[in-house]
XYZ file of C-alpha atoms in Angstrom:
596
model
C 3.361 -20.900 -15.070
C 0.294 -18.742 -14.530
C -1.348 -15.933 -16.401
C -0.861 -12.422 -14.957
C -4.585 -12.004 -14.338
C -4.892 -15.341 -12.535
C -2.174 -14.537 -9.991
C -3.336 -10.970 -9.486
C -6.943 -12.113 -9.176
C -6.055 -14.661 -6.496
C -4.137 -11.990 -4.568
C -7.113 -9.625 -4.747
C -9.537 -12.361 -3.621
C -7.249 -13.267 -0.729
C -6.804 -9.687 0.433
C -10.548 -9.148 0.018
C -11.153 -12.122 2.298
C -8.833 -10.647 4.920
C -10.651 -7.332 4.611
C -13.987 -9.079 5.180
C -12.644 -10.904 8.254
C -11.256 -7.684 9.730
C -14.512 -5.828 9.038
C -16.539 -8.630 10.603
C -14.418 -8.587 13.769
C -14.808 -4.814 14.080
C -18.595 -5.184 14.545
C -18.023 -5.765 18.264
C -20.875 -8.168 19.025
C -20.538 -10.308 22.154
C -19.866 -13.376 20.031
C -17.144 -11.595 18.074
C -15.487 -10.296 21.252
C -14.803 -13.914 22.223
C -12.903 -14.340 18.955
C -10.849 -11.154 19.226
C -10.010 -11.862 22.889
C -8.946 -15.426 22.154
C -5.391 -16.093 23.403
C -4.573 -17.997 20.190
C -5.382 -14.898 18.108
C -2.920 -12.992 20.289
C -0.268 -15.711 20.009
C -0.623 -16.000 16.220
C -0.427 -12.211 15.941
C 3.115 -12.457 17.301
C 4.028 -14.509 14.218
C 4.260 -11.221 12.304
C 7.878 -11.818 13.364
C 8.079 -14.322 10.496
C 8.276 -12.067 7.441
C 9.406 -12.944 3.923
C 12.927 -13.110 5.364
C 11.748 -16.174 7.298
C 9.454 -17.505 4.617
C 11.929 -17.341 1.739
C 15.185 -16.143 3.275
C 15.644 -18.916 5.850
C 16.093 -21.449 3.037
C 18.589 -19.149 1.350
C 20.465 -18.659 4.616
C 20.530 -22.409 5.250
C 22.000 -22.922 1.780
C 24.891 -20.568 2.576
C 25.504 -20.878 6.315
C 24.057 -24.221 7.317
C 22.251 -24.178 10.667
C 23.188 -20.587 11.549
C 19.732 -19.386 10.472
C 18.265 -21.204 13.498
C 19.871 -18.711 15.880
C 17.360 -16.061 14.757
C 14.574 -18.338 16.065
C 16.381 -19.827 19.049
C 16.842 -16.270 20.353
C 13.097 -15.554 20.704
C 12.516 -19.071 22.065
C 15.069 -18.513 24.830
C 13.566 -15.100 25.597
C 10.130 -16.690 26.066
C 11.402 -18.210 29.331
C 11.346 -14.746 30.939
C 8.183 -13.471 29.272
C 5.909 -14.022 32.242
C 8.006 -11.516 34.152
C 9.195 -9.130 31.421
C 6.179 -8.891 29.104
C 3.704 -8.831 31.993
C 5.628 -5.891 33.432
C 5.608 -4.119 30.058
C 1.858 -4.700 29.647
C 1.129 -3.206 33.063
C 3.336 -0.222 32.322
C 1.553 0.200 28.991
C -1.773 0.555 30.775
C -0.394 2.806 33.510
C 1.468 5.215 31.262
C -0.785 4.946 28.178
C 2.110 3.634 26.098
C 1.394 3.151 22.392
C 4.746 2.200 20.844
C 8.387 1.410 21.583
C 9.395 5.101 21.512
C 6.699 5.875 24.108
C 7.915 3.024 26.292
C 11.540 4.137 26.309
C 10.796 7.850 26.743
C 8.262 7.167 29.525
C 10.985 5.502 31.602
C 13.305 8.480 31.205
C 10.979 11.251 32.430
C 8.949 11.252 29.202
C 11.906 12.792 27.380
C 10.919 14.222 23.987
C 14.453 14.027 22.635
C 14.720 10.318 23.500
C 11.304 9.643 21.929
C 12.385 11.470 18.754
C 15.709 9.608 18.633
C 13.989 6.237 19.121
C 11.561 7.135 16.321
C 14.395 7.983 13.934
C 16.160 4.696 14.758
C 12.945 2.729 14.190
C 12.199 4.542 10.934
C 15.685 4.211 9.445
C 15.937 0.583 10.531
C 12.524 -0.450 9.201
C 12.229 1.357 5.876
C 14.684 -0.996 4.113
C 12.936 -3.938 5.797
C 9.602 -2.823 4.321
C 11.374 -2.582 0.970
C 12.484 -6.180 1.404
C 8.835 -7.304 1.679
C 7.938 -5.616 -1.607
C 11.057 -7.062 -3.217
C 10.077 -10.597 -2.183
C 6.507 -10.264 -3.463
C 7.532 -8.756 -6.803
C 10.324 -11.280 -7.379
C 8.063 -14.244 -6.667
C 5.296 -12.762 -8.839
C 7.740 -12.695 -11.765
C 8.567 -16.352 -11.078
C 4.862 -17.276 -10.989
C 4.239 -15.730 -14.411
C 7.490 -17.024 -15.861
C 9.068 -13.580 -16.180
C 6.822 -12.789 -19.141
C 5.744 -9.258 -18.396
C 4.592 -7.516 -21.576
C 3.904 -3.970 -22.712
C 0.172 -4.678 -22.769
C 0.297 -5.905 -19.209
C 3.225 -4.473 -17.223
C 2.756 -7.042 -14.476
C 5.510 -5.755 -12.209
C 4.044 -2.236 -12.099
C 0.438 -3.417 -11.700
C 1.274 -5.782 -8.830
C 3.423 -3.104 -7.199
C 0.684 -0.493 -7.276
C -1.935 -3.045 -6.212
C 0.111 -4.114 -3.187
C 0.894 -0.528 -2.210
C -2.765 0.560 -2.475
C -4.053 -2.495 -0.599
C -1.531 -2.018 2.207
C -2.382 1.675 2.558
C -6.134 1.005 2.525
C -5.941 -1.863 5.025
C -3.624 0.038 7.382
C -5.732 3.193 7.444
C -9.141 1.500 7.700
C -8.214 -0.990 10.425
C -5.120 0.533 12.014
C -5.516 4.321 12.043
C -9.243 4.810 11.972
C -9.452 7.077 15.036
C -7.248 9.641 16.741
C -6.818 7.670 19.962
C -3.695 5.547 19.415
C -4.193 3.599 22.646
C -7.148 1.672 21.251
C -6.617 -1.906 20.172
C -7.011 -3.048 16.582
C -8.845 -6.386 16.787
C -9.767 -6.462 13.101
C -6.214 -6.001 11.914
C -4.731 -8.378 14.487
C -7.273 -11.094 13.623
C -6.351 -10.676 9.961
C -2.659 -10.952 10.910
C -3.422 -14.141 12.864
C -5.160 -15.588 9.788
C -2.170 -14.621 7.646
C 0.109 -16.376 10.131
C -1.945 -19.545 9.758
C -1.907 -19.292 5.957
C 1.861 -18.848 5.659
C 2.501 -21.706 8.095
C 0.140 -24.019 6.195
C 1.678 -23.101 2.829
C 5.273 -23.561 3.977
C 4.574 -26.885 5.702
C 2.641 -28.103 2.634
C 5.658 -27.258 0.455
C 7.945 -29.060 2.916
C 5.808 -32.206 2.912
C 5.704 -32.178 -0.888
C 9.484 -31.838 -1.144
C 10.266 -34.498 1.480
C 7.662 -37.144 0.695
C 6.737 -36.649 -2.955
C 9.967 -35.494 -4.573
C 12.043 -37.699 -2.238
C 11.527 -40.692 0.027
C 11.699 -38.714 3.256
C 14.191 -36.460 5.010
C 16.709 -39.301 5.409
C 16.732 -39.906 1.669
C 17.495 -36.222 1.035
C 20.423 -36.212 3.451
C 21.821 -39.457 2.010
C 21.864 -37.969 -1.479
C 23.478 -34.768 -0.197
C 26.211 -36.779 1.525
C 27.136 -38.269 -1.873
C 27.520 -34.793 -3.382
C 30.581 -33.119 -1.830
C 29.885 -29.785 -3.537
C 26.333 -29.562 -2.153
C 27.421 -30.773 1.282
C 30.169 -28.150 1.393
C 27.703 -25.475 0.316
C 25.257 -26.422 3.076
C 28.029 -26.406 5.632
C 28.553 -22.709 4.962
C 30.997 -20.840 2.805
C 33.059 -19.915 5.865
C 33.398 -21.392 9.367
C 30.777 -20.077 11.794
C 32.333 -18.979 15.073
C 30.888 -18.704 18.557
C 30.701 -14.915 18.358
C 28.635 -15.127 15.175
C 26.184 -17.512 16.841
C 25.965 -15.235 19.879
C 25.355 -12.199 17.665
C 22.482 -13.920 15.852
C 21.020 -15.071 19.173
C 21.186 -11.534 20.554
C 19.510 -10.161 17.438
C 16.648 -12.650 17.722
C 16.222 -12.107 21.472
C 15.904 -8.331 21.079
C 13.883 -8.333 17.844
C 10.998 -10.330 19.303
C 10.294 -7.519 21.780
C 11.844 -4.342 20.410
C 11.095 -4.324 16.693
C 8.285 -1.722 16.479
C 5.792 -4.225 15.050
C 6.658 -6.854 17.679
C 6.324 -4.401 20.556
C 2.917 -3.438 19.218
C 1.705 -7.009 18.758
C 3.155 -8.222 22.072
C 2.474 -5.320 24.413
C 0.026 -2.794 22.965
C -2.477 -5.363 21.653
C -2.468 -7.450 24.837
C -5.804 -7.398 26.691
C -5.185 -10.093 29.310
C -2.003 -11.041 31.068
C -3.030 -14.711 30.908
C -2.712 -14.542 27.121
C 1.032 -14.306 27.657
C 1.000 -17.836 29.124
C -0.606 -19.181 25.937
C 1.864 -17.303 23.744
C 4.766 -18.780 25.727
C 4.123 -22.219 24.185
C 2.175 -21.446 21.002
C 4.746 -19.052 19.542
C 7.810 -21.333 20.037
C 5.766 -24.176 18.527
C 4.975 -21.952 15.548
C 8.667 -21.130 15.070
C 9.526 -24.839 15.240
C 6.929 -25.801 12.632
C 7.792 -23.055 10.155
C 11.479 -24.000 10.318
C 11.252 -27.793 10.409
C 11.478 -28.159 6.602
C 13.960 -25.344 5.909
C 17.089 -27.515 5.651
C 15.400 -30.324 3.631
C 14.084 -27.746 1.132
C 17.542 -26.152 0.845
C 19.089 -29.592 0.261
C 16.455 -30.565 -2.275
C 16.956 -27.375 -4.242
C 20.670 -28.071 -4.623
C 20.033 -31.742 -5.426
C 17.630 -30.712 -8.182
C 20.265 -28.569 -9.810
C 18.811 -25.182 -8.909
C 21.303 -22.350 -8.876
C 22.647 -21.215 -5.519
C 21.677 -17.653 -6.508
C 18.022 -18.769 -6.448
C 18.156 -20.287 -2.953
C 15.674 -17.742 -1.581
C 13.094 -19.015 -4.073
C 13.625 -22.775 -3.627
C 10.369 -23.129 -1.686
C 8.485 -21.721 -4.712
C 10.573 -23.112 -7.566
C 10.472 -26.765 -6.477
C 6.658 -27.120 -6.711
C 6.599 -25.077 -9.949
C 9.197 -27.251 -11.690
C 7.701 -30.561 -10.583
C 4.155 -30.299 -11.867
C 2.295 -28.830 -8.862
C 1.513 -25.224 -9.907
C -1.411 -24.882 -7.491
C 0.859 -25.730 -4.578
C 3.223 -23.055 -5.889
C 0.307 -20.595 -5.974
C -0.487 -21.518 -2.362
C 3.157 -20.895 -1.454
C 3.035 -17.535 -3.232
C -0.037 -16.495 -1.227
C 1.811 -17.535 1.933
C 4.623 -15.181 0.908
C 2.127 -12.368 0.325
C 0.780 -13.033 3.837
C 4.265 -12.855 5.332
C 4.893 -9.508 3.624
C 1.466 -7.967 4.280
C 1.406 -8.565 8.045
C 4.824 -6.948 8.484
C 4.011 -3.945 6.278
C 0.634 -3.238 7.893
C 1.699 -3.375 11.538
C 5.017 -1.615 10.942
C 3.501 1.254 8.957
C 0.709 1.695 11.514
C 3.005 1.939 14.528
C 5.685 3.952 12.700
C 3.039 6.441 11.530
C 1.973 7.039 15.137
C 5.598 7.448 16.232
C 6.441 9.866 13.404
C 3.337 11.980 14.068
C 3.666 12.109 17.857
C 7.420 12.372 18.261
C 8.634 14.131 15.105
C 5.856 16.043 13.328
C 3.959 17.566 16.261
C 7.088 18.636 18.227
C 8.497 20.300 15.100
C 5.191 22.099 14.464
C 5.105 23.250 18.097
C 8.718 24.444 17.889
C 8.061 26.393 14.693
C 4.913 27.885 16.268
C 2.879 27.425 13.104
C -0.190 29.654 13.250
C -2.477 27.140 11.511
C -4.051 24.682 13.961
C -2.394 21.599 12.481
C -3.331 19.552 15.535
C -6.941 19.512 14.334
C -5.677 17.386 11.443
C -3.520 14.923 13.382
C -5.537 11.937 12.193
C -5.025 12.960 8.568
C -1.337 13.444 9.280
C -1.213 9.851 10.577
C -2.908 8.637 7.407
C -0.415 10.545 5.295
C 2.478 9.224 7.397
C 1.366 5.612 6.987
C 0.897 6.089 3.244
C 4.272 7.824 2.994
C 6.029 5.024 4.867
C 4.513 2.326 2.640
C 5.204 4.264 -0.567
C 8.703 5.089 0.704
C 9.357 1.398 1.329
C 8.282 0.586 -2.224
C 10.419 3.364 -3.734
C 13.344 2.217 -1.599
C 12.955 -1.240 -3.148
C 12.968 0.280 -6.620
C 16.361 1.978 -6.210
C 18.194 -0.683 -4.167
C 20.322 -3.407 -5.653
C 19.385 -6.984 -4.814
C 22.687 -7.575 -2.987
C 21.776 -5.059 -0.346
C 18.376 -6.636 0.282
C 19.852 -10.079 1.015
C 21.052 -9.111 4.501
C 18.815 -6.120 5.154
C 16.639 -8.137 7.547
C 19.591 -8.716 9.854
C 20.647 -5.068 9.589
C 17.109 -4.072 10.659
C 17.343 -6.492 13.597
C 20.632 -4.828 14.592
C 18.846 -1.446 14.589
C 16.182 -2.811 16.966
C 18.985 -4.197 19.160
C 19.914 -0.596 19.992
C 16.703 -0.357 22.064
C 17.581 -3.352 24.242
C 20.052 -1.758 26.724
C 17.900 1.281 27.558
C 14.676 -0.780 27.684
C 15.971 -3.728 29.713
C 18.091 -1.396 31.843
C 15.053 0.775 32.476
C 13.115 -2.238 33.745
C 15.841 -3.424 36.106
C 18.230 -0.566 36.986
C 16.923 2.273 39.145
C 20.109 4.305 38.653
C 19.613 4.677 34.874
C 19.086 8.294 33.793
C 17.782 10.236 30.822
C 21.283 11.452 29.980
C 22.661 7.903 29.967
C 19.806 6.672 27.767
C 20.309 9.493 25.259
C 24.059 8.966 24.930
C 23.670 5.197 24.786
C 21.088 5.322 21.989
C 23.024 7.998 20.087
C 26.356 6.163 20.234
C 24.825 2.795 19.353
C 22.841 4.227 16.444
C 25.892 6.023 15.047
C 28.053 2.874 15.197
C 25.211 0.800 13.694
C 24.965 3.203 10.778
C 28.727 3.364 10.295
C 29.553 -0.339 10.548
C 26.443 -1.902 8.989
C 24.339 0.533 6.976
C 27.233 2.410 5.380
C 28.863 -0.751 3.908
C 25.441 -1.838 2.614
C 25.066 1.512 0.840
C 28.547 1.083 -0.625
C 27.653 -2.369 -1.947
C 24.480 -0.938 -3.473
C 26.538 1.565 -5.471
C 25.348 4.669 -3.631
C 28.788 5.435 -2.161
C 32.364 4.853 -3.383
C 33.933 1.493 -2.514
C 37.096 3.134 -1.147
C 35.244 3.964 2.084
C 35.026 0.266 2.927
C 38.285 -0.850 1.321
C 40.601 1.867 2.651
C 38.546 3.857 5.178
C 37.386 7.491 4.997
C 40.175 9.680 3.611
C 42.330 6.556 3.394
C 42.512 6.076 7.199
C 42.733 2.270 7.507
C 41.823 2.155 11.192
C 38.428 3.648 10.328
C 37.390 1.020 7.789
C 33.687 0.372 8.626
C 33.974 -3.436 8.527
C 37.395 -3.571 10.241
C 37.093 -0.708 12.711
C 40.261 -0.049 14.740
C 41.896 -3.062 13.134
C 39.396 -5.657 14.422
C 39.344 -8.380 11.747
C 38.261 -11.414 13.772
C 34.520 -11.039 13.087
C 32.234 -11.311 10.093
C 30.672 -7.942 9.059
C 27.403 -8.428 10.953
C 29.057 -9.583 14.187
C 31.564 -6.743 13.835
C 28.731 -4.178 13.613
C 26.818 -5.715 16.511
C 29.974 -5.782 18.660
C 30.909 -2.122 18.174
C 27.372 -0.719 18.341
C 26.594 -2.611 21.539
C 29.944 -1.719 23.118
C 29.281 1.971 22.449
C 25.606 1.753 23.411
C 26.026 -0.051 26.721
C 29.222 1.806 27.627
C 27.752 5.277 27.100
C 24.478 4.250 28.773
C 26.194 3.046 31.932
C 28.791 5.834 32.137
C 26.233 8.540 31.325
C 23.866 7.236 34.004
C 26.595 7.000 36.643
C 27.839 10.522 35.892
C 24.430 12.220 36.184
C 21.788 12.428 38.876
C 18.151 11.463 38.454
C 15.423 14.018 39.089
C 12.769 13.308 41.698
C 10.255 12.468 38.967
C 12.734 10.120 37.291
C 13.291 8.281 40.553
C 9.554 7.773 41.032
C 9.120 6.528 37.479
C 12.156 4.256 37.830
C 10.582 2.728 40.939
C 7.375 2.080 38.985
C 9.229 0.376 36.136
C 11.311 -1.822 38.426
C 8.583 -2.833 40.881
C 5.367 -2.654 38.818
C 4.614 -6.345 39.507
C 4.428 -5.835 43.256
C 0.848 -6.226 44.412
C -1.044 -3.128 45.586
C 1.939 -0.900 44.848
C 0.894 2.708 44.293
C 2.480 4.185 41.200
C 3.721 7.670 40.508
C 0.836 8.179 38.107
C -1.895 6.879 40.390
C -0.824 8.179 43.784
C -3.594 9.902 45.708
C -3.298 13.280 47.381
C -5.183 16.445 48.314
C -8.576 17.281 46.835
C -8.657 18.834 43.353
C -11.138 21.447 42.111
C -12.671 19.717 39.109
C -14.091 22.762 37.221
C -10.602 24.312 37.098
C -9.130 21.135 35.637
C -11.964 20.831 33.118
C -11.074 24.269 31.731
C -7.498 23.071 31.194
C -8.697 19.818 29.633
C -10.928 21.734 27.243
C -8.011 23.912 26.129
C -5.923 20.825 25.388
C -8.654 18.896 23.595
C -9.805 21.883 21.519
C -6.382 21.849 19.859
C -7.369 18.496 18.343
C -11.188 18.450 18.172
C -14.099 20.820 17.429
C -15.738 22.414 20.507
C -18.860 20.212 20.382
C -16.799 17.024 20.131
C -14.544 18.189 22.970
C -17.557 18.630 25.248
C -18.831 15.154 24.364
C -15.406 13.593 25.051
C -15.192 15.235 28.489
C -18.741 14.179 29.329
C -17.980 10.556 28.399
C -14.795 10.746 30.430
C -16.629 12.002 33.537
C -19.172 9.219 33.235
C -16.504 6.557 32.655
C -14.486 7.752 35.670
C -17.642 7.759 37.829
C -17.362 11.453 38.754
C -21.022 12.381 38.240
C -21.618 16.018 39.314
C -18.679 16.219 41.734
C -16.829 19.516 42.036
C -14.046 18.216 44.314
C -12.142 15.062 43.390
C -8.948 13.267 44.427
C -5.746 13.057 42.413
C -6.555 9.396 41.756
C -9.926 10.366 40.262
C -8.258 13.087 38.209
C -5.814 10.504 36.831
C -8.758 8.252 35.946
C -10.448 11.159 34.147
């Protein structure tokens, strides 16, 4: 076991190193630009998908459900097959419509609907807050293991590590993620740091796997032979209950949607993309990464049971095995890998959620209330406060939740992101889809997700009475959240996915067929469906009659002065004119106006 100060000091040194790397990348020299534009940095940035749920939880899942955990990684791997078409289309749309997050993307397709953007933001926020809590929970639990659970009054290790992690995450997110008002800018420093973290957690997990397989045992075959002689362990690894086809399909669907529609994954995959060719590299690097980080999951789970570790500690097998077999420095390396897995998720999620909350919840509410104070001048500070609030909220959420709820919270968060899939994929492929259909689809899916998945989790945590799950609201058995309308054939997660998707897709399709698109919606729909066609003019870029530039500049000034001082507004407009190549023109085309 380690001393409190040793573990905390290593964490601080590691995070300081990441800070230095991010700061170095932000210098923007020509040499550094080659690093930040490297396709492998982009591909490794996608590995933010592998959080502590992957790093620790995959072993725990393998110990309870056998190979079912693989479906969460097979899903993204299968999706990769269509990335060259789907992600390339999303990247082009991002540039055309100045999309900054998943809520922007969905609302842009449906006539830039504010209500859809706000609804998507609420879904993302509710779905991700518990997931952020899970990252803190993993770090704090493993810290206690590293110090042997010997927190003292003179050094309240749990509190110190908690506050250190929270402060570091807030500082890193604000400095490298929300440094300027323009949310369309890329964040090369942060994404390079995330890529480094991805490499660290992969190295640490593989090192632990090699140690377990070839130092504790005589290879993978030896582990499986010993397990075969232990019926209890073999039965445990086969899963506590039979895994049906529908359960496999549900996990696959969750993985396939999460890789694109989790807020952090959309940001890493679409917003941070600078070259379409980087997608080609990611199409083989990312599946390889998933393969490597999962290759030792089952052997580690088997070894933990063979070494007499309690099933309740399965999530910590990857850390406990090195600790209990005389390799504490390997355990420290594994712990740092876990910190990396948590930090990358927290930083990217809080950054993108802060932008969504500010743009689609805070500012519309302020506009609706007609607040006399010019709050828009302080939008950047509001984003900082939002990011800090999200991170602190995630930590506080972890403090009040029971451990049982956190076990499956990753999958519940994936099911929340799944609600975006119908309206996003439908928007890319179905011209007939309408704003009304998208709103009703998202609303119905989100409600059923909350009722069938989040509500039972809150009951298990002790927040709500157990009778709601056991007997249904007001004793109505047909409304039991985990056996809705008498459906008992599915496990709780599959049950929630089934009903939320049935409601989501059904309302989306029926709502779209029962309403007519506006002219603007039809033009935008054509852009989304056919954006990959060469030389296709888009609704945003279409040319037209000449425009009187001085008149438009007056309007631009009025808009920008809501956010910036007068002098800064003038400088922004001047830079914009120069960048768009307008010079001293007084008459410009619609295309030039769009460029400005």
